Amino acid sequence: FSPDGKRFAFLRGYPRESELALMVANADGSGEQKLVTRKQPNILLRAVWSPDGRTIACASQNLSGGMHHEVVEVNVADGSERVIGSHMWGFIAGLSWLSDGTGLALSALDRLSGSNQLQIYELSYPDGEIRRITNDLSNYAGVSLPSDSSTLLTAQTSAVSNVWIAPGGDASRARQVTSGSGKYDQTVWAPDGRVVYVSDATGSADIFLMDSEGQNQKQLTSDAGINVFPSVSPDGRYIIFDSNRAGNIGTFNVWRMDIDGSNPKQLTSGEGEYWPVCSPDGKWVIYTSLISSEKPMIWKVPIDGGDRVRVTEKYTMQPVVSPDGKTILCRYMDEQAVAFPKLALFSLESGQLIKSLDISPANYQSGQYRWSADGKSVLYSSVQAGVSNIWSLPTAGGAPKQLTDFKSDLIFAFDWSRDGKTLACARGVAMTDVILIKDLARAEEK
């Protein structure tokens, strides 16, 4: 709401046009006014009215220079925009003005700090200087300030997970093979039976390798930015992964390294490439490209390096290739029908849509899906009553079937061995508390 309570600002989506608009209306809903319109994926995400009623600050997603968020102010009188400061955030989860208008409080991910957690920051206005308020291993989602800005309200979340191995996916035989208070994530089987995973134990996201008993853990990346989304080549020679080590901290590209972490090689150099996976024949790396002013699409590049080739032309991302190398399972948004991505099958050869799957986005965890070993079913993780389990849906049609029967915890990542006999998954808990940070004006880094 505006400071006088007479108007309010909100964001309205136009799925068919792939647009999102910043709107202003009177408190009774009359007098709608469109201030700013943005095309996907360069959109506004949050809107808060300034104390003087003249501007609305928004979190803005921008792909130019690598996918990042920034804070912009929109002039209520004429809709003109200005970026507050020059900092490029990895993500902004909350935004609130200080009562005197001298700045804003943010819950945000700062790529420059090397941290993989959402922290609380103060962004001065109008010059955009940054002051960090929190400094720990928790995530802080959302910020709210009272009229005197003396106290900040936020939700503090921390996740703890470990790697579990379950023969046949049998929860009763599942065994925990790692321990610790950090987060093990993004588990992937190597052909020789070892497990590749991502951990934040070092303070940043890095890639590790261990045997299936949790022994002989080896850190494969270090002191080289954020390294995530590992995929192992079918011959076991290489690990393909995402990293922002090339120089621009906000830009992630696809890299390749030997299975022991040596000989890193950059395979792509665009403004943002994500979720790389190897093709079953080991010749290609399939990934999502986020190109400025365009929608996400799936591309491929030779595993030895070379020119990239576009695979799809529709809004598609997070590809997983079928065992026979013919079909891509991915998130797909029908821009003429719905506003949220769903799972779909595309031809790897032609890039054409084969079919959309009857799985509601509310029923699967984003990014948590795989192919079955025989390529006849899609496996996905679903949360019900606060517990994750893995389900199977035949691609030829039929009802989904629950494969695992865990009684507790969330599944953050999973992968089946290539023979389909053993499940590796990162399971754990996400703990959330509502907290107050008092005396914000004198808060210092801890």
mmCIF file of N, CA and C in Angstrom, residues 15-17 332-340 342:
data_model
loop_
_atom_site.group_PDB
_atom_site.id
_atom_site.type_symbol
_atom_site.label_atom_id
_atom_site.label_comp_id
_atom_site.label_asym_id
_atom_site.label_seq_id
_atom_site.Cartn_x
_atom_site.Cartn_y
_atom_site.Cartn_z
ATOM 1 N N PRO A 15 0.322 -14.435 -19.125
ATOM 2 C CA PRO A 15 1.018 -15.621 -19.624
ATOM 3 C C PRO A 15 1.055 -15.728 -21.144
ATOM 4 N N ARG A 16 -0.033 -15.400 -21.826
ATOM 5 C CA ARG A 16 -0.060 -15.550 -23.284
ATOM 6 C C ARG A 16 0.943 -14.634 -23.975
ATOM 7 N N GLU A 17 1.211 -13.489 -23.367
ATOM 8 C CA GLU A 17 2.170 -12.538 -23.944
ATOM 9 C C GLU A 17 3.547 -12.674 -23.323
ATOM 10 N N TYR A 332 8.707 -27.478 -19.173
ATOM 11 C CA TYR A 332 8.211 -26.828 -20.382
ATOM 12 C C TYR A 332 7.050 -25.916 -20.032
ATOM 13 N N MET A 333 7.063 -24.717 -20.600
ATOM 14 C CA MET A 333 5.942 -23.810 -20.378
ATOM 15 C C MET A 333 5.264 -23.521 -21.700
ATOM 16 N N ASP A 334 4.003 -23.906 -21.791
ATOM 17 C CA ASP A 334 3.176 -23.584 -22.948
ATOM 18 C C ASP A 334 2.769 -22.124 -22.822
ATOM 19 N N GLU A 335 3.441 -21.275 -23.557
ATOM 20 C CA GLU A 335 3.247 -19.824 -23.394
ATOM 21 C C GLU A 335 1.851 -19.366 -23.797
ATOM 22 N N GLN A 336 1.105 -20.198 -24.507
ATOM 23 C CA GLN A 336 -0.240 -19.816 -24.924
ATOM 24 C C GLN A 336 -1.330 -20.330 -23.986
ATOM 25 N N ALA A 337 -0.894 -21.060 -22.941
ATOM 26 C CA ALA A 337 -1.928 -21.687 -22.109
ATOM 27 C C ALA A 337 -1.737 -21.470 -20.623
ATOM 28 N N VAL A 338 -0.558 -21.734 -20.095
ATOM 29 C CA VAL A 338 -0.383 -21.696 -18.648
ATOM 30 C C VAL A 338 0.799 -20.815 -18.271
ATOM 31 N N ALA A 339 0.828 -20.434 -16.999
ATOM 32 C CA ALA A 339 1.872 -19.543 -16.514
ATOM 33 C C ALA A 339 3.000 -20.277 -15.813
ATOM 34 N N PHE A 340 2.844 -21.588 -15.573
ATOM 35 C CA PHE A 340 3.846 -22.317 -14.810
ATOM 36 C C PHE A 340 4.364 -23.502 -15.615
ATOM 37 N N LYS A 342 5.576 -27.173 -16.717
ATOM 38 C CA LYS A 342 5.192 -28.544 -16.400
ATOM 39 C C LYS A 342 6.209 -29.478 -17.042
#
